[in-house]
């Protein structure tokens, strides 16, 4: 396809706007790659898909594909046995939730309802509900794994809670007891992941423990009291156990998802294709466009054609045809009389039709 022709007829502007109507980045990228075809079968297939999507929008309303993001790198990692982090697994769960909504949207309400050109796409979608439920059960957010993700994690966190209570009990006695006079403030703080107290520098020798930090002026030392060193050590050990168990949980989830990597990849391709098709339907609705009927005898007949880039309130519809009774059309008239707009309208609507887009006519 001649790129200069596409640019002169402003086909690129139509495609850029089409991309804006797609709700996912992969869908937008597919829209930007749309070029007119000279294969009549491909053209008719594209037109049928646009018409069927438009019919579904009129019947059921619009549908979003926004959770469909590029998962290629994640799927590649899964295929070679890699482990994903919590955020990446939640992205996959979000995609599959979206797949579930789209599949429900595409489902026929009655068995006797006629199928259309999009039904095969909807039927091929795999929501993988069991995997989504398992991810949601284990992962609360990108930064939080549920204690119910495994018995071992629940046990470790139970130990962390009890140890934390004992540490605060010991420090509470110091803060509110005889050592209170040694403290700069009656607060419990953390330095290097160890619980400490802010001790006045002059009382360092009277306050046994490990110095972890000091204030900018040097007047305050952050000391870990000797009485809680073992408890802090235990808390550190429990944190390491928690981290190791979380890694095991994420690895197990990744393995489970990885077993369906091919289906996940296919889901993303289907969602991207459907987003692209429904973007074409959105453009048709926006332009109040119609499905053009194509022929193979090099003729055209456009009725009430409107240039899609001219304001709807200002555009003048045109009727124009050629190729049946005559195959040469001469357009005459004064400057600013609409000759160029007419030629561009015919050219642009033809290109749009060949790209599977409905045309404003």
CSV table of C-alpha atoms in Angstrom, one decimal:
chain,number,residue,atom,x,y,z
A,1,UNK,CA,0.0,0.0,0.0
A,2,UNK,CA,1.4,3.4,-1.1
A,3,UNK,CA,2.2,5.2,2.2
A,4,UNK,CA,2.0,8.6,0.5
A,5,UNK,CA,-1.5,8.0,-0.6
A,6,UNK,CA,-2.5,6.9,3.0
A,7,UNK,CA,-1.0,10.1,4.3
A,8,UNK,CA,-2.5,12.5,1.7
A,9,UNK,CA,-5.9,11.0,2.2
A,10,UNK,CA,-5.4,11.3,6.0
A,11,UNK,CA,-6.0,7.7,6.6
A,12,UNK,CA,-3.4,7.8,9.4
A,13,UNK,CA,-5.6,10.3,11.3
A,14,UNK,CA,-8.5,7.8,11.2
A,15,UNK,CA,-6.2,5.0,12.5
A,16,UNK,CA,-4.8,7.2,15.3
A,17,UNK,CA,-8.4,7.9,16.4
A,18,UNK,CA,-9.3,4.3,16.1
A,19,UNK,CA,-6.4,3.4,18.4
A,20,UNK,CA,-7.7,5.9,21.0
A,21,UNK,CA,-11.0,3.9,21.1
A,22,UNK,CA,-9.3,0.7,22.0
A,23,UNK,CA,-9.2,0.1,25.8
A,24,UNK,CA,-5.9,-1.8,26.1
A,25,UNK,CA,-2.4,-1.0,25.0
A,26,UNK,CA,-2.0,-4.2,22.9
A,27,UNK,CA,-5.4,-3.4,21.3
A,28,UNK,CA,-4.2,0.1,20.5
A,29,UNK,CA,-1.0,-1.2,19.0
A,30,UNK,CA,-3.0,-3.6,16.8
A,31,UNK,CA,-5.2,-0.7,15.6
A,32,UNK,CA,-2.2,1.3,14.5
A,33,UNK,CA,-1.1,-1.6,12.3
A,34,UNK,CA,-4.4,-1.7,10.4
A,35,UNK,CA,-3.8,-1.2,6.7
A,36,UNK,CA,-6.3,-1.5,3.8
A,37,UNK,CA,-6.5,-4.9,2.1
A,38,UNK,CA,-7.0,-5.8,-1.6
A,39,UNK,CA,-8.3,-9.3,-0.8
A,40,UNK,CA,-12.1,-9.3,-1.1
A,41,UNK,CA,-12.5,-12.2,1.3
A,42,UNK,CA,-10.4,-10.4,4.0
A,43,UNK,CA,-12.3,-7.2,3.5
A,44,UNK,CA,-15.7,-8.9,3.8
A,45,UNK,CA,-14.5,-10.7,6.9
A,46,UNK,CA,-13.3,-7.5,8.5
A,47,UNK,CA,-16.6,-5.7,7.7
A,48,UNK,CA,-18.6,-8.6,9.1
A,49,UNK,CA,-16.7,-8.5,12.4
A,50,UNK,CA,-17.2,-4.8,12.7
A,51,UNK,CA,-20.9,-5.1,12.0
A,52,UNK,CA,-21.3,-8.0,14.5
A,53,UNK,CA,-19.4,-6.1,17.2
A,54,UNK,CA,-21.6,-3.0,16.6
A,55,UNK,CA,-24.7,-5.2,16.9
A,56,UNK,CA,-23.5,-6.6,20.2
A,57,UNK,CA,-22.8,-3.0,21.5
A,58,UNK,CA,-26.3,-1.9,20.6
A,59,UNK,CA,-27.7,-5.0,22.3
A,60,UNK,CA,-25.5,-5.3,25.4
A,61,UNK,CA,-23.6,-2.0,25.7
A,62,UNK,CA,-19.8,-1.6,25.5
A,63,UNK,CA,-17.2,-3.9,27.1
A,64,UNK,CA,-13.7,-2.9,28.4
A,65,UNK,CA,-10.5,-4.8,27.7
A,66,UNK,CA,-8.4,-2.5,29.9
A,67,UNK,CA,-6.7,-5.3,32.0
A,68,UNK,CA,-5.2,-6.8,28.8
A,69,UNK,CA,-1.6,-5.7,29.1
A,70,UNK,CA,1.5,-7.1,27.4
A,71,UNK,CA,2.2,-10.4,29.3
A,72,UNK,CA,4.8,-11.8,26.8
A,73,UNK,CA,7.7,-11.4,29.2
A,74,UNK,CA,5.8,-12.9,32.1
A,75,UNK,CA,4.6,-15.8,29.9
A,76,UNK,CA,8.2,-16.4,28.7
A,77,UNK,CA,9.4,-16.5,32.3
A,78,UNK,CA,6.7,-19.0,33.2
A,79,UNK,CA,7.5,-21.3,30.3
A,80,UNK,CA,11.1,-21.7,31.5
A,81,UNK,CA,10.1,-22.3,35.1
A,82,UNK,CA,10.6,-18.8,36.5
A,83,UNK,CA,8.9,-17.4,39.6
A,84,UNK,CA,6.8,-14.3,39.4
A,85,UNK,CA,6.4,-11.7,42.2
A,86,UNK,CA,3.1,-10.8,43.8
A,87,UNK,CA,2.5,-7.8,41.5
A,88,UNK,CA,3.0,-9.9,38.4
A,89,UNK,CA,0.7,-12.6,39.6
A,90,UNK,CA,-2.0,-10.0,40.3
A,91,UNK,CA,-1.6,-8.7,36.8
A,92,UNK,CA,-2.3,-12.1,35.5
A,93,UNK,CA,-5.3,-12.5,37.8
A,94,UNK,CA,-6.6,-9.1,36.6
A,95,UNK,CA,-6.3,-10.2,33.0
A,96,UNK,CA,-8.2,-13.4,33.7
A,97,UNK,CA,-10.9,-11.6,35.6
A,98,UNK,CA,-11.3,-9.4,32.5
A,99,UNK,CA,-11.4,-12.5,30.3
A,100,UNK,CA,-14.2,-13.9,32.5
A,101,UNK,CA,-16.2,-10.7,32.0
A,102,UNK,CA,-15.6,-10.6,28.3
A,103,UNK,CA,-16.6,-14.3,27.9
A,104,UNK,CA,-19.8,-13.7,29.9
A,105,UNK,CA,-20.5,-10.6,27.6
A,106,UNK,CA,-20.1,-12.8,24.5
A,107,UNK,CA,-22.3,-15.6,25.7
A,108,UNK,CA,-25.5,-16.2,23.9
A,109,UNK,CA,-28.6,-15.5,26.0
A,110,UNK,CA,-30.6,-18.3,24.3
A,111,UNK,CA,-29.3,-21.5,22.8
A,112,UNK,CA,-31.3,-20.9,19.6
A,113,UNK,CA,-29.8,-17.4,19.2
A,114,UNK,CA,-27.8,-17.2,15.9
A,115,UNK,CA,-24.0,-17.3,16.1
A,116,UNK,CA,-21.9,-14.5,14.5
A,117,UNK,CA,-18.4,-14.0,13.3
A,118,UNK,CA,-17.2,-13.2,16.9
A,119,UNK,CA,-18.6,-16.2,18.7
A,120,UNK,CA,-15.5,-18.4,18.0
A,121,UNK,CA,-13.3,-15.7,19.7
A,122,UNK,CA,-15.5,-15.6,22.8
A,123,UNK,CA,-15.8,-19.4,23.0
A,124,UNK,CA,-12.0,-19.8,22.8
A,125,UNK,CA,-11.4,-17.6,25.9
A,126,UNK,CA,-10.3,-19.5,29.0
A,127,UNK,CA,-11.0,-17.6,32.3
A,128,UNK,CA,-9.1,-20.2,34.4
A,129,UNK,CA,-11.2,-19.3,37.5
A,130,UNK,CA,-9.5,-21.8,39.8
A,131,UNK,CA,-6.1,-20.1,39.2
A,132,UNK,CA,-7.6,-16.7,39.8
A,133,UNK,CA,-9.2,-17.8,43.0
A,134,UNK,CA,-5.9,-19.2,44.3
A,135,UNK,CA,-4.0,-16.1,43.5
A,136,UNK,CA,-6.6,-13.9,45.2
A,137,UNK,CA,-6.6,-16.2,48.2
A,138,UNK,CA,-2.9,-16.0,48.7
A,139,UNK,CA,-2.1,-12.4,47.6
A,140,UNK,CA,-3.9,-9.4,49.2
A,141,UNK,CA,-1.9,-6.8,47.4
A,142,UNK,CA,1.5,-6.3,45.7
A,143,UNK,CA,3.0,-5.8,49.2
A,144,UNK,CA,1.0,-8.2,51.3
A,145,UNK,CA,0.7,-12.0,51.2
A,146,UNK,CA,-2.2,-13.5,53.2
A,147,UNK,CA,-1.5,-15.5,56.3
A,148,UNK,CA,-3.9,-18.0,55.0
A,149,UNK,CA,-1.6,-18.7,51.9
A,150,UNK,CA,0.0,-21.6,53.8
A,151,UNK,CA,-0.1,-23.2,57.3
A,152,UNK,CA,3.7,-22.5,57.6
A,153,UNK,CA,3.2,-18.8,56.9
A,154,UNK,CA,0.4,-18.6,59.4
A,155,UNK,CA,2.6,-20.3,62.0
A,156,UNK,CA,5.6,-18.0,61.4
A,157,UNK,CA,3.4,-14.9,61.7
A,158,UNK,CA,1.9,-16.2,64.9
A,159,UNK,CA,5.4,-16.5,66.3
A,160,UNK,CA,6.2,-13.0,65.1
A,161,UNK,CA,3.2,-11.6,66.8
A,162,UNK,CA,4.0,-13.3,70.1
A,163,UNK,CA,7.6,-12.2,70.0
A,164,UNK,CA,6.6,-8.7,69.1
A,165,UNK,CA,4.3,-8.6,72.1
A,166,UNK,CA,7.1,-9.8,74.4
A,167,UNK,CA,9.5,-7.2,73.1
A,168,UNK,CA,7.0,-4.4,73.6
A,169,UNK,CA,6.2,-5.7,77.1
A,170,UNK,CA,9.9,-5.6,78.1
A,171,UNK,CA,10.5,-2.2,76.5
A,172,UNK,CA,7.3,-0.8,78.0
A,173,UNK,CA,8.6,-1.6,81.5
A,174,UNK,CA,11.9,0.2,80.8
A,175,UNK,CA,10.2,3.3,79.3
A,176,UNK,CA,7.8,3.6,82.2
A,177,UNK,CA,10.2,2.3,84.9
A,178,UNK,CA,13.5,3.3,86.5
A,179,UNK,CA,15.3,3.8,83.2
A,180,UNK,CA,12.9,6.5,82.1
A,181,UNK,CA,15.4,9.2,83.3
A,182,UNK,CA,18.0,7.9,80.9
A,183,UNK,CA,15.8,8.4,77.9
A,184,UNK,CA,15.7,11.4,75.6
A,185,UNK,CA,12.0,10.5,74.8
A,186,UNK,CA,9.7,7.9,76.2
A,187,UNK,CA,9.2,6.2,72.8
A,188,UNK,CA,10.2,2.9,71.2
A,189,UNK,CA,11.9,3.1,67.9
A,190,UNK,CA,13.5,0.9,65.2
A,191,UNK,CA,17.1,1.0,63.9
A,192,UNK,CA,18.5,-1.6,61.5
A,193,UNK,CA,15.3,-3.6,62.0
A,194,UNK,CA,16.0,-3.8,65.7
A,195,UNK,CA,13.9,-2.4,68.5
A,196,UNK,CA,15.8,0.4,70.3
A,197,UNK,CA,15.3,3.2,72.8
A,198,UNK,CA,16.5,6.8,72.4
A,199,UNK,CA,19.1,7.2,75.3
A,200,UNK,CA,20.8,10.4,76.4
A,201,UNK,CA,24.4,10.2,75.3
A,202,UNK,CA,25.7,10.9,78.8
A,203,UNK,CA,24.0,7.8,80.2
A,204,UNK,CA,25.5,5.4,77.7
A,205,UNK,CA,27.6,3.6,80.3
A,206,UNK,CA,24.6,3.1,82.7
A,207,UNK,CA,22.4,1.8,80.0
A,208,UNK,CA,23.6,-1.6,78.9
A,209,UNK,CA,23.1,-2.6,75.3
A,210,UNK,CA,24.1,-2.3,71.6
A,211,UNK,CA,24.3,1.2,70.0
A,212,UNK,CA,22.8,1.1,66.5
A,213,UNK,CA,22.6,4.8,65.6
A,214,UNK,CA,22.9,8.3,67.0
A,215,UNK,CA,21.1,11.6,66.3
A,216,UNK,CA,22.7,14.3,64.1
A,217,UNK,CA,23.8,16.3,67.2
A,218,UNK,CA,25.2,13.2,68.9
A,219,UNK,CA,23.1,13.9,72.0
A,220,UNK,CA,20.9,10.9,71.5
A,221,UNK,CA,22.0,7.2,71.1
A,222,UNK,CA,19.6,4.6,69.8
A,223,UNK,CA,20.5,1.6,72.0
A,224,UNK,CA,19.1,-2.0,71.8
A,225,UNK,CA,18.8,-3.0,75.5
A,226,UNK,CA,20.7,-6.1,76.4
A,227,UNK,CA,17.4,-7.6,77.8
A,228,UNK,CA,15.8,-7.8,74.4
A,229,UNK,CA,18.8,-8.8,72.2
A,230,UNK,CA,17.7,-12.4,72.1
A,231,UNK,CA,14.1,-11.5,71.3
A,232,UNK,CA,15.3,-9.2,68.5
A,233,UNK,CA,17.4,-12.1,67.2
A,234,UNK,CA,14.4,-14.3,67.2
A,235,UNK,CA,12.3,-11.7,65.4
A,236,UNK,CA,15.0,-11.4,62.8
A,237,UNK,CA,15.0,-15.2,62.3
A,238,UNK,CA,11.2,-15.2,62.0
A,239,UNK,CA,11.4,-12.5,59.4
A,240,UNK,CA,13.8,-14.6,57.3
A,241,UNK,CA,11.5,-17.6,57.7
A,242,UNK,CA,8.5,-15.5,56.6
A,243,UNK,CA,10.5,-14.2,53.5
A,244,UNK,CA,11.5,-17.8,52.6
A,245,UNK,CA,7.9,-19.1,52.9
A,246,UNK,CA,6.5,-16.2,50.8
A,247,UNK,CA,9.1,-17.1,48.1
A,248,UNK,CA,7.8,-20.7,48.2
A,249,UNK,CA,4.2,-19.6,48.0
A,250,UNK,CA,4.9,-17.4,45.0
A,251,UNK,CA,7.0,-20.1,43.3
A,252,UNK,CA,4.1,-22.6,43.8
A,253,UNK,CA,1.6,-20.1,42.3
A,254,UNK,CA,3.9,-19.4,39.4
A,255,UNK,CA,4.2,-23.2,38.7
A,256,UNK,CA,0.5,-23.5,38.7
A,257,UNK,CA,0.0,-20.6,36.3
A,258,UNK,CA,2.9,-21.8,34.2
A,259,UNK,CA,1.1,-25.1,33.5
A,260,UNK,CA,-1.4,-22.9,31.6
A,261,UNK,CA,1.1,-20.6,29.9
A,262,UNK,CA,-0.1,-21.5,26.4
A,263,UNK,CA,-3.7,-20.8,27.3
A,264,UNK,CA,-2.8,-17.6,28.9
A,265,UNK,CA,-0.9,-16.5,25.8
A,266,UNK,CA,-3.9,-17.4,23.7
A,267,UNK,CA,-6.2,-15.5,26.0
A,268,UNK,CA,-4.1,-12.3,25.5
A,269,UNK,CA,-4.1,-12.7,21.7
A,270,UNK,CA,-7.9,-13.1,21.7
A,271,UNK,CA,-8.5,-10.2,24.0
A,272,UNK,CA,-6.3,-8.0,21.8
A,273,UNK,CA,-8.2,-9.0,18.7
A,274,UNK,CA,-11.5,-8.4,20.3
A,275,UNK,CA,-10.4,-5.0,21.6
A,276,UNK,CA,-9.4,-4.1,18.1
A,277,UNK,CA,-12.7,-5.3,16.6
A,278,UNK,CA,-14.8,-3.5,19.2
A,279,UNK,CA,-12.7,-0.3,18.7
A,280,UNK,CA,-13.9,-0.5,15.0
A,281,UNK,CA,-17.4,-0.8,16.3
A,282,UNK,CA,-17.0,2.2,18.5
A,283,UNK,CA,-15.7,4.2,15.6
A,284,UNK,CA,-18.7,3.2,13.5
A,285,UNK,CA,-21.1,4.2,16.3
A,286,UNK,CA,-19.3,7.5,16.7
A,287,UNK,CA,-19.5,8.3,13.0
A,288,UNK,CA,-23.0,6.9,12.5
A,289,UNK,CA,-21.4,4.7,9.8
A,290,UNK,CA,-22.7,1.9,7.6
A,291,UNK,CA,-21.3,-1.3,6.3
A,292,UNK,CA,-20.2,-0.9,2.7
A,293,UNK,CA,-21.0,-3.6,0.1
A,294,UNK,CA,-17.9,-4.4,-1.9
A,295,UNK,CA,-17.7,-5.6,-5.5
A,296,UNK,CA,-15.0,-6.9,-7.9
A,297,UNK,CA,-15.9,-4.9,-11.0
A,298,UNK,CA,-14.0,-1.7,-10.1
A,299,UNK,CA,-17.2,0.4,-9.6
A,300,UNK,CA,-18.3,2.5,-6.6
A,301,UNK,CA,-21.5,4.2,-5.6
A,302,UNK,CA,-21.4,6.3,-2.4
A,303,UNK,CA,-24.7,7.8,-1.1
A,304,UNK,CA,-24.6,10.7,1.4
A,305,UNK,CA,-21.0,10.1,2.0
A,306,UNK,CA,-19.4,12.4,4.7
A,307,UNK,CA,-15.8,13.1,5.2
A,308,UNK,CA,-15.1,11.7,8.7
A,309,UNK,CA,-12.6,14.4,9.7
A,310,UNK,CA,-14.9,17.3,9.0
A,311,UNK,CA,-17.2,18.6,11.8
A,312,UNK,CA,-20.5,16.7,11.6
A,313,UNK,CA,-22.4,20.0,11.8
A,314,UNK,CA,-20.5,21.5,8.8
A,315,UNK,CA,-19.8,18.5,6.5
A,316,UNK,CA,-21.9,18.4,3.3
A,317,UNK,CA,-22.9,14.8,2.3
A,318,UNK,CA,-22.2,13.8,-1.3
A,319,UNK,CA,-23.6,11.3,-3.7
A,320,UNK,CA,-21.0,10.1,-6.2
A,321,UNK,CA,-20.5,7.0,-8.4
A,322,UNK,CA,-18.5,5.7,-11.3
A,323,UNK,CA,-17.5,2.5,-13.0
A,324,UNK,CA,-20.9,1.3,-14.2
A,325,UNK,CA,-22.4,3.6,-16.9
A,326,UNK,CA,-19.0,5.4,-17.2
A,327,UNK,CA,-15.5,4.9,-15.8
A,328,UNK,CA,-14.2,8.5,-15.9
A,329,UNK,CA,-15.6,11.3,-13.7
A,330,UNK,CA,-14.7,14.9,-14.1
A,331,UNK,CA,-15.5,17.3,-11.2
A,332,UNK,CA,-15.6,21.0,-12.0
A,333,UNK,CA,-16.4,24.1,-10.0
A,334,UNK,CA,-14.9,27.2,-8.4
A,335,UNK,CA,-12.2,27.3,-5.8
A,336,UNK,CA,-13.4,26.2,-2.3
A,337,UNK,CA,-16.3,24.5,-4.1
A,338,UNK,CA,-15.6,21.1,-2.6
A,339,UNK,CA,-13.7,19.3,-5.5
A,340,UNK,CA,-10.8,18.2,-3.3
A,341,UNK,CA,-13.0,17.3,-0.4
A,342,UNK,CA,-15.1,15.1,-2.7
A,343,UNK,CA,-12.0,13.4,-4.1
A,344,UNK,CA,-10.6,12.8,-0.6
A,345,UNK,CA,-13.9,11.6,0.7
A,346,UNK,CA,-14.2,8.9,-2.1
A,347,UNK,CA,-10.5,7.9,-1.5
A,348,UNK,CA,-10.7,7.9,2.3
A,349,UNK,CA,-14.0,6.0,2.5
A,350,UNK,CA,-12.6,3.4,0.1
A,351,UNK,CA,-9.5,2.9,2.2
A,352,UNK,CA,-11.6,2.7,5.4
A,353,UNK,CA,-13.9,0.1,3.7
A,354,UNK,CA,-10.9,-1.9,2.5
A,355,UNK,CA,-9.6,-1.9,6.1
A,356,UNK,CA,-12.8,-3.4,7.5
A,357,UNK,CA,-14.1,-0.1,8.9
A,358,UNK,CA,-17.7,1.0,8.5
A,359,UNK,CA,-18.0,4.2,6.5
A,360,UNK,CA,-19.9,7.4,7.2
A,361,UNK,CA,-22.3,7.2,4.3
